[in-house]
Amino acid sequence: MKRRTFLAAGASTLAAPLVGRAQDARVLRMVPQANVTSIDPIWTTAIVTRNHAYIVYDTLFGLDADLQPQPQMAAGYRIEQDGRKVTIALREGLRFHDGTPVLARDCVASIRRWAARNGFGQTLMAATDEIVHDGDANIVFRLKAPFPLLPNALASVSQPAFIMPERIAQTDPFKQITDATGSGPFRWKADEFNSGSLMVYERHAGYVPAPGAPSLTAGGKVAHFDRVEWQIIADGATAAAALQNGEIDWYEQPPPELQQLLARNRNIVVEGLDRFTNPAILRMNHLQPPFDDVEVRRAVLPAIVQSDFMAAVAGDDPANYDDRCGIFTPGTPMASDAGMEVLTGPRSLETARAALRAAGYSGAKVRLIGPTDILAPSAITQVAADLLPRIGFNVDLALSDWGTVIQRRVSREPVDKGGWSVLLTTFSSFDNADPAALQPLRANGAGAWFGWPSIPKLEELRTAWFAAPDTHARKALCAEMQRIALDQVVYIPVGSYRSMTSYRRNLTGRVLGFPILWNIRKT
């Protein structure tokens, strides 16, 4: 659908007869944060793909607003043999969008595919002798040792363990799937997909919600819309105008300069998407020069002013960001001030320049990749593009759409063969809440997140965190992880911002966290 056609259609909707308006109440039109270039939430960690996947898939466990795991597709679980055997029972009535029942073997195949790419999953499988299905309704983990965080792993909101049919879940985890058949509250309409323009979902009539009130990704996922349309509108002013005119219902991520405009409209709500802030990071490629040298990585630290990065995303009001962000999400249990003096001490470009000269940097090309069509990563990339040359780096700025960035960041080649040196991106609050979910903290070389650091001590501490007896011990381990991560510059935190969203006031029941499409309805 062409945008002018869409906007014209929206104008006619406002004058539609009552029967048309009643039908419109069953349709939700939304502008997501970016175009969806991959529908595979295991192959990519892109947040927009994760958001898409939560519409069409479900998980065995969900995470509630207090970041605690709750049974979701699971009816419950049983622990036996001193914690070395865990049996998860499926709820009755679960069906995929194609009408076939969800069986334990589908879950086993899905968990295996997920665990091949997810850090928490990799740790779980390292502690697992085998995972099998016992009949159609039971998933059995036989563990080498007790793994108390097993439900937390399956409830992770960072690259979640979505359940797919076995025939799809058997796809190589390093190859993208093309079939998005799930068992969630909506099914994806592949026949209406138009990349860069439209994503459509329709209500899954056979979905059986879990018991309980909705809380983040846990509880009952009740769909009140028959149809959901993601209208991909890259231009912020166009999206804002469509929201003001009632042509769309929800604009996920308006830029700061439009938030005040929208807030003045009494028919529009502008508020925080989540109760926590979203961390942002500057990631260097540890495999290739010049950032394979820790001294070159450290040289950047004295020049980092987190408020400069965050003002570009959230505006000048300090209430909308946190400029003392460490490795873990501010305000969550694992956050601390350990090692933070490298980011909160005196800031100095000259100190950074001197450190870069002392490290022996000789002008090698540094390729900074970033997007033009997604608000926060685009804004912080522009700040880095201004800062890095002032430190003394020879920067080659390579901007593209977000989908291309996702494709480019997988390259491990040197810059002269199409590789990259630096990228900046952001994460949801719960992605960075602890070492289990925080993928850029992994430092296991080739198995790590893009940038591929190798820091054995960091991996040892992370492994110890899973075996820690209580929260106090886990906090102490996280403080030490943060010290090492900042010393070795596994990545540089560049602040944490409050993601603001905007929607028509007649939408009610929004669940905090991200663009969650269950429980919300029009009144």
Short mmCIF file of C-alpha atoms in Angstrom, two decimals:
data_model
loop_
_atom_site.label_atom_id
_atom_site.label_comp_id
_atom_site.label_asym_id
_atom_site.label_seq_id
_atom_site.Cartn_x
_atom_site.Cartn_y
_atom_site.Cartn_z
CA MET A 1 0.00 0.00 0.00
CA LYS A 2 1.40 3.41 -0.96
CA ARG A 3 1.66 5.88 1.91
CA ARG A 4 -0.53 8.49 0.24
CA THR A 5 -3.17 5.84 -0.30
CA PHE A 6 -2.90 4.82 3.34
CA LEU A 7 -3.26 8.38 4.61
CA ALA A 8 -6.22 9.01 2.34
CA ALA A 9 -7.82 5.82 3.58
CA GLY A 10 -7.31 7.03 7.15
CA ALA A 11 -9.06 10.31 6.42
CA SER A 12 -12.07 8.49 5.03
CA THR A 13 -12.19 6.30 8.13
CA LEU A 14 -12.92 9.33 10.28
CA ALA A 15 -16.10 9.97 8.33
CA ALA A 16 -17.17 6.33 8.15
CA PRO A 17 -20.66 5.24 9.29
CA LEU A 18 -21.09 3.67 12.73
CA VAL A 19 -20.88 0.12 11.42
CA GLY A 20 -17.49 1.01 9.87
CA ARG A 21 -16.32 2.48 13.15
CA ALA A 22 -17.41 -0.65 15.01
CA GLN A 23 -15.34 -2.74 12.63
CA ASP A 24 -12.43 -0.32 13.04
CA ALA A 25 -12.53 -0.94 16.80
CA ARG A 26 -11.40 -4.48 16.04
CA VAL A 27 -8.33 -3.26 14.07
CA LEU A 28 -5.14 -1.84 15.58
CA ARG A 29 -2.86 0.21 13.34
CA MET A 30 0.63 0.86 14.62
CA VAL A 31 3.95 2.32 13.48
CA PRO A 32 6.75 0.09 14.86
CA GLN A 33 10.26 1.29 15.64
CA ALA A 34 11.71 -0.04 12.37
CA ASN A 35 11.11 -2.22 9.35
CA VAL A 36 11.23 -5.98 9.91
CA THR A 37 13.91 -7.47 7.68
CA SER A 38 14.04 -10.87 9.37
CA ILE A 39 11.11 -12.79 10.88
CA ASP A 40 13.44 -15.21 12.67
CA PRO A 41 13.89 -14.27 16.37
CA ILE A 42 16.55 -16.94 16.86
CA TRP A 43 18.73 -15.89 13.92
CA THR A 44 18.75 -12.20 14.95
CA THR A 45 18.68 -10.28 18.23
CA ALA A 46 16.99 -7.25 16.58
CA ILE A 47 14.39 -5.89 19.00
CA VAL A 48 11.82 -5.25 16.27
CA THR A 49 12.02 -8.93 15.29
CA ARG A 50 11.66 -9.92 18.96
CA ASN A 51 8.55 -7.71 19.19
CA HIS A 52 7.14 -9.30 16.04
CA ALA A 53 7.83 -12.76 17.45
CA TYR A 54 5.94 -12.09 20.68
CA ILE A 55 2.87 -11.45 18.57
CA VAL A 56 2.96 -14.84 16.84
CA TYR A 57 4.79 -17.16 19.26
CA ASP A 58 4.40 -18.20 22.87
CA THR A 59 6.94 -19.42 25.45
CA LEU A 60 6.93 -22.13 28.10
CA PHE A 61 7.53 -19.54 30.80
CA GLY A 62 6.91 -15.80 30.88
CA LEU A 63 8.65 -13.05 32.83
CA ASP A 64 6.50 -10.86 35.07
CA ALA A 65 7.02 -7.18 35.83
CA ASP A 66 9.22 -8.08 38.81
CA LEU A 67 11.44 -10.07 36.42
CA GLN A 68 10.35 -13.39 37.94
CA PRO A 69 9.52 -16.44 35.75
CA GLN A 70 5.94 -17.76 35.65
CA PRO A 71 4.47 -20.76 33.77
CA GLN A 72 3.03 -19.71 30.42
CA MET A 73 2.55 -22.57 27.95
CA ALA A 74 3.64 -24.78 30.85
CA ALA A 75 1.03 -25.98 33.31
CA GLY A 76 3.84 -26.36 35.83
CA TYR A 77 7.04 -28.28 36.44
CA ARG A 78 8.37 -30.98 38.74
CA ILE A 79 11.90 -31.28 40.17
CA GLU A 80 13.23 -34.71 41.08
CA GLN A 81 16.48 -36.59 41.74
CA ASP A 82 17.99 -33.85 43.91
CA GLY A 83 17.40 -31.24 41.22
CA ARG A 84 18.94 -33.21 38.36
CA LYS A 85 15.64 -34.04 36.65
CA VAL A 86 13.12 -31.35 35.70
CA THR A 87 9.85 -32.24 33.98
CA ILE A 88 7.74 -29.49 32.42
CA ALA A 89 4.10 -30.31 31.66
CA LEU A 90 2.26 -28.50 28.85
CA ARG A 91 -1.13 -26.87 29.35
CA GLU A 92 -4.03 -28.53 27.58
CA GLY A 93 -5.52 -27.05 24.42
CA LEU A 94 -2.39 -25.47 22.94
CA ARG A 95 -2.51 -25.32 19.13
CA PHE A 96 -0.35 -23.88 16.39
CA HIS A 97 -1.81 -21.50 13.82
CA ASP A 98 -2.12 -24.35 11.31
CA GLY A 99 -4.45 -26.18 13.73
CA THR A 100 -1.99 -28.88 14.81
CA PRO A 101 -1.53 -29.45 18.56
CA VAL A 102 1.57 -28.20 20.35
CA LEU A 103 3.48 -31.30 21.45
CA ALA A 104 6.44 -31.83 23.72
CA ARG A 105 8.65 -32.75 20.76
CA ASP A 106 7.95 -29.31 19.21
CA CYS A 107 9.18 -27.74 22.44
CA VAL A 108 12.31 -29.89 22.58
CA ALA A 109 13.28 -28.98 19.01
CA SER A 110 12.55 -25.30 19.67
CA ILE A 111 14.64 -25.22 22.85
CA ARG A 112 17.57 -26.86 21.07
CA ARG A 113 17.50 -24.33 18.23
CA TRP A 114 17.18 -21.41 20.64
CA ALA A 115 19.98 -22.68 22.89
CA ALA A 116 22.41 -22.80 19.96
CA ARG A 117 22.23 -18.99 19.64
CA ASN A 118 21.28 -17.69 23.09
CA GLY A 119 23.85 -17.21 25.86
CA PHE A 120 21.49 -18.29 28.63
CA GLY A 121 20.46 -21.28 26.54
CA GLN A 122 24.08 -22.24 25.90
CA THR A 123 24.73 -22.24 29.65
CA LEU A 124 21.61 -24.31 30.30
CA MET A 125 22.56 -26.89 27.68
CA ALA A 126 26.11 -27.11 29.03
CA ALA A 127 24.51 -28.17 32.32
CA THR A 128 22.18 -30.65 30.57
CA ASP A 129 22.91 -34.29 29.79
CA GLU A 130 19.83 -34.55 27.60
CA ILE A 131 16.49 -32.95 26.86
CA VAL A 132 13.76 -35.29 25.64
CA HIS A 133 10.00 -35.51 25.34
CA ASP A 134 8.09 -37.99 27.47
CA GLY A 135 4.90 -38.55 25.51
CA ASP A 136 3.08 -35.58 23.98
CA ALA A 137 2.80 -33.38 27.08
CA ASN A 138 6.06 -33.58 29.03
CA ILE A 139 9.49 -32.06 28.38
CA VAL A 140 12.25 -33.66 30.46
CA PHE A 141 15.62 -32.11 31.31
CA ARG A 142 18.20 -34.53 32.68
CA LEU A 143 20.84 -32.29 34.25
CA LYS A 144 24.47 -32.85 35.16
CA ALA A 145 23.86 -30.77 38.28
CA PRO A 146 20.93 -28.75 39.64
CA PHE A 147 20.19 -25.64 37.56
CA PRO A 148 17.80 -23.48 39.64
CA LEU A 149 17.60 -20.81 36.94
CA LEU A 150 16.09 -23.17 34.33
CA PRO A 151 12.66 -21.42 34.40
CA ASN A 152 14.45 -18.05 34.15
CA ALA A 153 16.25 -19.25 31.03
CA LEU A 154 13.03 -20.34 29.33
CA ALA A 155 11.35 -17.07 30.39
CA SER A 156 14.15 -14.83 29.08
CA VAL A 157 12.86 -11.79 27.18
CA SER A 158 16.21 -11.34 25.46
CA GLN A 159 16.06 -13.54 22.35
CA PRO A 160 13.34 -15.70 23.93
CA ALA A 161 12.86 -19.45 23.67
CA PHE A 162 9.85 -19.19 21.36
CA ILE A 163 8.06 -22.46 20.62
CA MET A 164 7.77 -23.40 16.94
CA PRO A 165 6.52 -26.54 15.20
CA GLU A 166 9.20 -29.23 15.12
CA ARG A 167 9.41 -29.09 11.31
CA ILE A 168 10.44 -25.41 11.53
CA ALA A 169 12.50 -25.66 14.71
CA GLN A 170 14.74 -28.24 13.02
CA THR A 171 16.07 -25.48 10.73
CA ASP A 172 19.77 -24.76 11.18
CA PRO A 173 19.87 -21.99 13.83
CA PHE A 174 22.37 -20.09 11.68
CA LYS A 175 19.91 -20.00 8.76
CA GLN A 176 16.79 -17.86 8.70
CA ILE A 177 13.35 -19.43 8.79
CA THR A 178 10.73 -18.28 6.29
CA ASP A 179 7.65 -19.77 7.97
CA ALA A 180 6.39 -17.90 11.05
CA THR A 181 3.83 -20.47 12.21
CA GLY A 182 3.53 -20.14 15.97
CA SER A 183 0.96 -20.72 18.69
CA GLY A 184 0.67 -17.17 20.03
CA PRO A 185 -2.39 -14.89 20.22
CA PHE A 186 -1.98 -13.68 16.61
CA ARG A 187 -0.80 -15.27 13.38
CA TRP A 188 1.32 -13.50 10.78
CA LYS A 189 -0.29 -12.89 7.38
CA ALA A 190 2.59 -13.72 5.06
CA ASP A 191 0.35 -13.10 2.05
CA GLU A 192 0.00 -9.42 3.02
CA PHE A 193 3.65 -8.82 3.91
CA ASN A 194 5.25 -5.91 2.07
CA SER A 195 8.76 -5.22 3.35
CA GLY A 196 9.24 -1.57 4.19
CA SER A 197 5.50 -0.92 4.11
CA LEU A 198 3.19 -3.37 5.87
CA MET A 199 3.09 -6.27 8.34
CA VAL A 200 -0.31 -7.79 9.14
CA TYR A 201 -1.43 -10.10 11.92
CA GLU A 202 -4.84 -11.62 12.63
CA ARG A 203 -6.22 -13.04 15.83
CA HIS A 204 -5.58 -16.72 16.47
CA ALA A 205 -9.06 -17.96 17.27
CA GLY A 206 -7.70 -21.19 18.74
CA TYR A 207 -5.43 -19.49 21.27
CA VAL A 208 -6.00 -20.47 24.92
CA PRO A 209 -4.59 -17.79 27.26
CA ALA A 210 -2.72 -18.77 30.41
CA PRO A 211 -4.44 -18.03 33.72
CA GLY A 212 -3.73 -14.84 35.62
CA ALA A 213 -3.50 -11.13 34.95
CA PRO A 214 -1.02 -10.02 32.26
CA SER A 215 2.36 -8.83 33.56
CA LEU A 216 5.14 -8.22 31.01
CA THR A 217 5.29 -11.57 29.13
CA ALA A 218 3.53 -13.61 31.83
CA GLY A 219 -0.17 -14.17 32.54
CA GLY A 220 -3.17 -14.19 30.24
CA LYS A 221 -2.51 -12.97 26.69
CA VAL A 222 -6.03 -11.97 25.63
CA ALA A 223 -6.26 -10.55 22.10
CA HIS A 224 -8.98 -7.90 21.68
CA PHE A 225 -8.25 -7.14 18.02
CA ASP A 226 -9.14 -9.25 15.01
CA ARG A 227 -6.42 -7.60 12.95
CA VAL A 228 -3.18 -5.73 13.68
CA GLU A 229 -1.39 -3.69 11.02
CA TRP A 230 2.19 -2.53 11.38
CA GLN A 231 2.47 0.44 9.06
CA ILE A 232 6.16 1.08 8.32
CA ILE A 233 6.50 4.87 8.20
CA ALA A 234 10.14 5.90 8.45
CA ASP A 235 9.49 9.66 8.44
CA GLY A 236 8.65 10.82 11.98
CA ALA A 237 6.60 13.84 10.93
CA THR A 238 4.44 11.69 8.66
CA ALA A 239 3.88 9.15 11.43
CA ALA A 240 3.04 11.88 13.96
CA ALA A 241 0.54 13.45 11.57
CA ALA A 242 -1.10 10.08 11.01
CA LEU A 243 -1.43 9.58 14.78
CA GLN A 244 -2.90 13.06 15.28
CA ASN A 245 -5.42 12.52 12.50
CA GLY A 246 -6.52 9.15 13.86
CA GLU A 247 -5.14 7.26 10.85
CA ILE A 248 -2.99 5.14 13.14
CA ASP A 249 -3.57 4.21 16.77
CA TRP A 250 -0.05 3.81 18.12
CA TYR A 251 3.34 5.31 17.23
CA GLU A 252 5.88 3.20 19.08
CA GLN A 253 8.90 5.48 19.19
CA PRO A 254 8.38 9.17 18.34
CA PRO A 255 11.60 11.24 18.37
CA PRO A 256 12.02 13.81 21.17
CA GLU A 257 11.24 16.78 18.93
CA LEU A 258 7.79 15.32 18.19
CA GLN A 259 6.91 14.11 21.69
CA GLN A 260 6.01 17.60 22.96
CA LEU A 261 3.90 18.25 19.88
CA LEU A 262 1.99 15.01 20.38
CA ALA A 263 1.58 15.60 24.13
CA ARG A 264 -0.30 18.83 23.41
CA ASN A 265 -3.03 16.84 21.66
CA ARG A 266 -5.65 15.88 24.26
CA ASN A 267 -6.49 12.75 22.26
CA ILE A 268 -2.95 11.37 22.52
CA VAL A 269 -1.00 9.85 25.42
CA VAL A 270 2.80 10.19 25.56
CA GLU A 271 4.43 8.07 28.26
CA GLY A 272 7.29 5.72 29.05
CA LEU A 273 7.16 2.40 27.25
CA ASP A 274 8.71 0.61 30.25
CA ARG A 275 9.22 1.40 33.94
CA PHE A 276 13.01 1.02 33.54
CA THR A 277 15.38 2.74 31.12
CA ASN A 278 16.96 1.21 28.02
CA PRO A 279 20.77 0.87 28.02
CA ALA A 280 22.82 1.93 24.99
CA ILE A 281 26.27 0.62 24.11
CA LEU A 282 29.26 1.33 21.89
CA ARG A 283 30.66 -1.99 20.70
CA MET A 284 34.09 -2.43 19.15
CA ASN A 285 35.19 -5.34 16.97
CA HIS A 286 37.69 -7.23 19.14
CA LEU A 287 38.78 -9.46 16.26
CA GLN A 288 40.21 -6.81 13.93
CA PRO A 289 42.69 -3.90 14.28
CA PRO A 290 42.76 -1.42 15.78
CA PHE A 291 40.31 -2.53 18.52
CA ASP A 292 41.89 -5.94 18.98
CA ASP A 293 44.30 -3.91 21.16
CA VAL A 294 42.84 -3.24 24.63
CA GLU A 295 44.88 -0.02 24.96
CA VAL A 296 43.18 1.37 21.84
CA ARG A 297 39.80 0.43 23.30
CA ARG A 298 40.65 2.06 26.63
CA ALA A 299 41.72 5.27 24.88
CA VAL A 300 38.07 5.98 24.03
CA LEU A 301 36.85 5.90 27.65
CA PRO A 302 37.98 9.38 28.85
CA ALA A 303 36.08 11.01 25.95
CA ILE A 304 32.73 9.37 26.65
CA VAL A 305 30.11 11.76 28.02
CA GLN A 306 26.97 9.71 28.46
CA SER A 307 24.70 12.76 28.63
CA ASP A 308 25.80 13.76 25.10
CA PHE A 309 24.66 10.42 23.72
CA MET A 310 21.44 10.37 25.72
CA ALA A 311 20.40 13.93 24.88
CA ALA A 312 20.53 12.92 21.21
CA VAL A 313 17.98 10.18 21.93
CA ALA A 314 15.79 11.56 24.70
CA GLY A 315 16.19 15.35 24.55
CA ASP A 316 17.78 17.70 27.06
CA ASP A 317 15.62 16.81 30.08
CA PRO A 318 17.82 14.69 32.44
CA ALA A 319 14.65 13.11 33.83
CA ASN A 320 14.41 11.15 30.58
CA TYR A 321 17.81 9.45 30.81
CA ASP A 322 20.48 8.09 33.15
CA ASP A 323 24.05 9.25 32.47
CA ARG A 324 25.66 7.00 35.09
CA CYS A 325 24.83 3.72 33.39
CA GLY A 326 27.13 0.77 33.89
CA ILE A 327 27.04 -2.72 32.45
CA PHE A 328 23.66 -3.58 33.96
CA THR A 329 20.35 -1.71 33.65
CA PRO A 330 20.14 1.11 36.23
CA GLY A 331 17.69 0.36 39.03
CA THR A 332 17.77 -3.41 38.59
CA PRO A 333 19.24 -5.70 41.29
CA MET A 334 22.57 -6.41 39.57
CA ALA A 335 23.47 -2.76 38.85
CA SER A 336 26.34 -1.21 40.85
CA ASP A 337 29.02 1.51 40.82
CA ALA A 338 31.90 -0.97 40.60
CA GLY A 339 34.63 0.24 38.25
CA MET A 340 32.52 3.19 37.10
CA GLU A 341 35.25 5.78 37.67
CA VAL A 342 36.40 5.24 34.05
CA LEU A 343 33.05 6.68 32.93
CA THR A 344 32.17 9.06 35.76
CA GLY A 345 35.62 10.57 36.44
CA PRO A 346 36.86 13.76 34.72
CA ARG A 347 36.10 13.79 31.00
CA SER A 348 38.87 14.88 28.64
CA LEU A 349 39.32 14.69 24.89
CA GLU A 350 43.01 15.50 25.30
CA THR A 351 43.48 12.59 27.69
CA ALA A 352 41.83 10.32 25.13
CA ARG A 353 44.02 11.65 22.33
CA ALA A 354 47.17 11.12 24.40
CA ALA A 355 46.10 7.57 25.28
CA LEU A 356 45.45 6.78 21.62
CA ARG A 357 48.90 8.05 20.62
CA ALA A 358 50.49 6.04 23.42
CA ALA A 359 48.67 2.91 22.21
CA GLY A 360 50.49 3.25 18.87
CA TYR A 361 47.45 3.88 16.68
CA SER A 362 48.74 4.92 13.26
CA GLY A 363 45.66 6.01 11.36
CA ALA A 364 44.15 2.66 10.34
CA LYS A 365 40.66 3.02 8.92
CA VAL A 366 37.87 2.57 11.47
CA ARG A 367 34.51 1.70 9.95
CA LEU A 368 31.55 2.87 12.01
CA ILE A 369 28.30 1.22 10.89
CA GLY A 370 24.87 2.45 11.90
CA PRO A 371 21.27 2.92 10.82
CA THR A 372 19.34 5.89 9.48
CA ASP A 373 15.82 4.60 10.10
CA ILE A 374 15.61 3.64 13.79
CA LEU A 375 15.58 6.40 16.38
CA ALA A 376 17.96 5.55 19.23
CA PRO A 377 20.74 3.65 17.41
CA SER A 378 20.72 6.29 14.67
CA ALA A 379 21.05 9.16 17.16
CA ILE A 380 23.88 7.65 19.20
CA THR A 381 25.73 6.60 16.04
CA GLN A 382 25.76 10.24 14.93
CA VAL A 383 27.26 11.29 18.29
CA ALA A 384 29.99 8.67 17.89
CA ALA A 385 30.60 9.77 14.30
CA ASP A 386 31.37 13.24 15.65
CA LEU A 387 33.40 12.08 18.65
CA LEU A 388 35.73 9.41 17.27
CA PRO A 389 37.50 11.66 14.69
CA ARG A 390 38.05 14.26 17.43
CA ILE A 391 39.87 11.62 19.47
CA GLY A 392 42.07 10.95 16.42
CA PHE A 393 40.50 7.98 14.64
CA ASN A 394 40.34 7.78 10.86
CA VAL A 395 36.60 7.11 10.62
CA ASP A 396 34.77 5.69 7.64
CA LEU A 397 31.06 6.25 8.39
CA ALA A 398 28.82 3.64 6.73
CA LEU A 399 25.13 4.41 7.27
CA SER A 400 22.28 2.29 5.94
CA ASP A 401 18.84 1.05 6.91
CA TRP A 402 18.62 -1.04 10.08
CA GLY A 403 18.06 -4.26 8.16
CA THR A 404 21.36 -3.79 6.35
CA VAL A 405 23.15 -3.09 9.64
CA ILE A 406 21.82 -6.39 11.00
CA GLN A 407 23.23 -8.16 7.96
CA ARG A 408 26.58 -6.32 8.04
CA ARG A 409 27.35 -6.80 11.73
CA VAL A 410 27.69 -10.58 11.31
CA SER A 411 30.84 -10.10 9.17
CA ARG A 412 34.11 -11.03 10.86
CA GLU A 413 36.20 -9.80 7.93
CA PRO A 414 38.66 -6.88 8.12
CA VAL A 415 37.49 -3.46 7.04
CA ASP A 416 39.07 -3.72 3.59
CA LYS A 417 36.97 -6.84 2.96
CA GLY A 418 33.65 -5.39 4.03
CA GLY A 419 33.97 -5.76 7.79
CA TRP A 420 33.30 -3.22 10.53
CA SER A 421 35.07 -1.68 13.52
CA VAL A 422 32.41 0.01 15.69
CA LEU A 423 28.65 -0.14 16.08
CA LEU A 424 26.23 1.39 18.56
CA THR A 425 22.90 -0.04 19.56
CA THR A 426 20.37 -0.16 22.38
CA PHE A 427 18.68 -2.84 24.44
CA SER A 428 15.47 -3.23 26.38
CA SER A 429 15.81 -2.85 30.14
CA PHE A 430 15.34 -6.55 30.84
CA ASP A 431 17.94 -7.51 28.21
CA ASN A 432 20.69 -5.97 30.36
CA ALA A 433 19.27 -6.79 33.80
CA ASP A 434 21.62 -9.71 34.53
CA PRO A 435 24.49 -11.72 33.00
CA ALA A 436 22.17 -14.45 31.75
CA ALA A 437 20.32 -12.22 29.30
CA LEU A 438 23.07 -9.67 28.56
CA GLN A 439 24.45 -11.01 25.30
CA PRO A 440 27.16 -8.36 24.66
CA LEU A 441 28.71 -9.30 28.02
CA ARG A 442 29.59 -12.75 26.71
CA ALA A 443 33.35 -12.98 26.17
CA ASN A 444 33.74 -16.47 24.74
CA GLY A 445 35.39 -15.49 21.48
CA ALA A 446 33.75 -16.98 18.41
CA GLY A 447 30.63 -17.83 20.42
CA ALA A 448 30.15 -14.26 21.66
CA TRP A 449 27.81 -11.54 20.40
CA PHE A 450 28.96 -9.41 17.43
CA GLY A 451 32.42 -8.02 18.25
CA TRP A 452 33.54 -11.42 19.58
CA PRO A 453 35.61 -10.54 22.68
CA SER A 454 37.64 -13.26 24.39
CA ILE A 455 38.05 -12.63 28.13
CA PRO A 456 38.24 -15.95 30.01
CA LYS A 457 37.97 -14.39 33.50
CA LEU A 458 34.68 -12.76 32.56
CA GLU A 459 33.32 -16.10 31.40
CA GLU A 460 34.46 -17.75 34.66
CA LEU A 461 32.58 -15.17 36.72
CA ARG A 462 29.49 -15.55 34.57
CA THR A 463 29.55 -19.33 35.08
CA ALA A 464 29.92 -18.80 38.84
CA TRP A 465 26.93 -16.45 38.79
CA PHE A 466 24.63 -19.29 37.70
CA ALA A 467 25.82 -21.45 40.59
CA ALA A 468 25.68 -18.67 43.22
CA PRO A 469 23.54 -19.61 46.24
CA ASP A 470 21.64 -16.34 46.64
CA THR A 471 21.03 -12.81 45.36
CA HIS A 472 23.76 -11.32 47.59
CA ALA A 473 26.37 -13.61 46.05
CA ARG A 474 25.10 -12.89 42.55
CA LYS A 475 25.37 -9.14 43.15
CA ALA A 476 28.98 -9.49 44.30
CA LEU A 477 29.84 -11.48 41.18
CA CYS A 478 28.15 -8.90 38.96
CA ALA A 479 30.16 -6.11 40.56
CA GLU A 480 33.38 -7.96 39.71
CA MET A 481 32.12 -8.68 36.19
CA GLN A 482 31.49 -4.98 35.71
CA ARG A 483 35.00 -4.07 36.88
CA ILE A 484 36.57 -6.49 34.42
CA ALA A 485 34.21 -5.62 31.56
CA LEU A 486 35.00 -1.91 31.89
CA ASP A 487 38.73 -2.51 32.34
CA GLN A 488 38.89 -4.76 29.27
CA VAL A 489 36.31 -2.61 27.44
CA VAL A 490 34.11 -5.50 26.40
CA TYR A 491 31.85 -2.62 25.38
CA ILE A 492 31.27 0.98 26.49
CA PRO A 493 27.95 1.90 28.12
CA VAL A 494 26.91 5.27 26.68
CA GLY A 495 23.87 5.85 28.90
CA SER A 496 20.36 4.61 29.44
CA TYR A 497 17.23 6.38 28.24
CA ARG A 498 13.53 6.25 28.88
CA SER A 499 11.87 5.08 25.69
CA MET A 500 8.72 7.12 25.12
CA THR A 501 5.72 5.90 23.20
CA SER A 502 2.57 7.63 21.96
CA TYR A 503 -0.92 6.32 21.26
CA ARG A 504 -4.52 7.44 20.89
CA ARG A 505 -6.22 7.96 24.24
CA ASN A 506 -8.97 5.49 23.36
CA LEU A 507 -6.47 2.64 23.70
CA THR A 508 -6.63 1.14 27.19
CA GLY A 509 -5.04 -1.76 29.03
CA ARG A 510 -1.50 -1.37 27.68
CA VAL A 511 0.96 -3.74 29.38
CA LEU A 512 4.25 -2.02 30.25
CA GLY A 513 7.52 -3.29 28.81
CA PHE A 514 7.52 -3.06 24.99
CA PRO A 515 4.79 -2.90 22.29
CA ILE A 516 2.70 -5.71 23.79
CA LEU A 517 -0.45 -6.42 21.77
CA TRP A 518 -2.42 -8.51 24.22
CA ASN A 519 -4.79 -6.99 26.81
CA ILE A 520 -4.86 -3.65 24.95
CA ARG A 521 -8.17 -2.61 23.41
CA LYS A 522 -10.07 0.36 21.98
CA THR A 523 -12.83 2.03 23.98
#
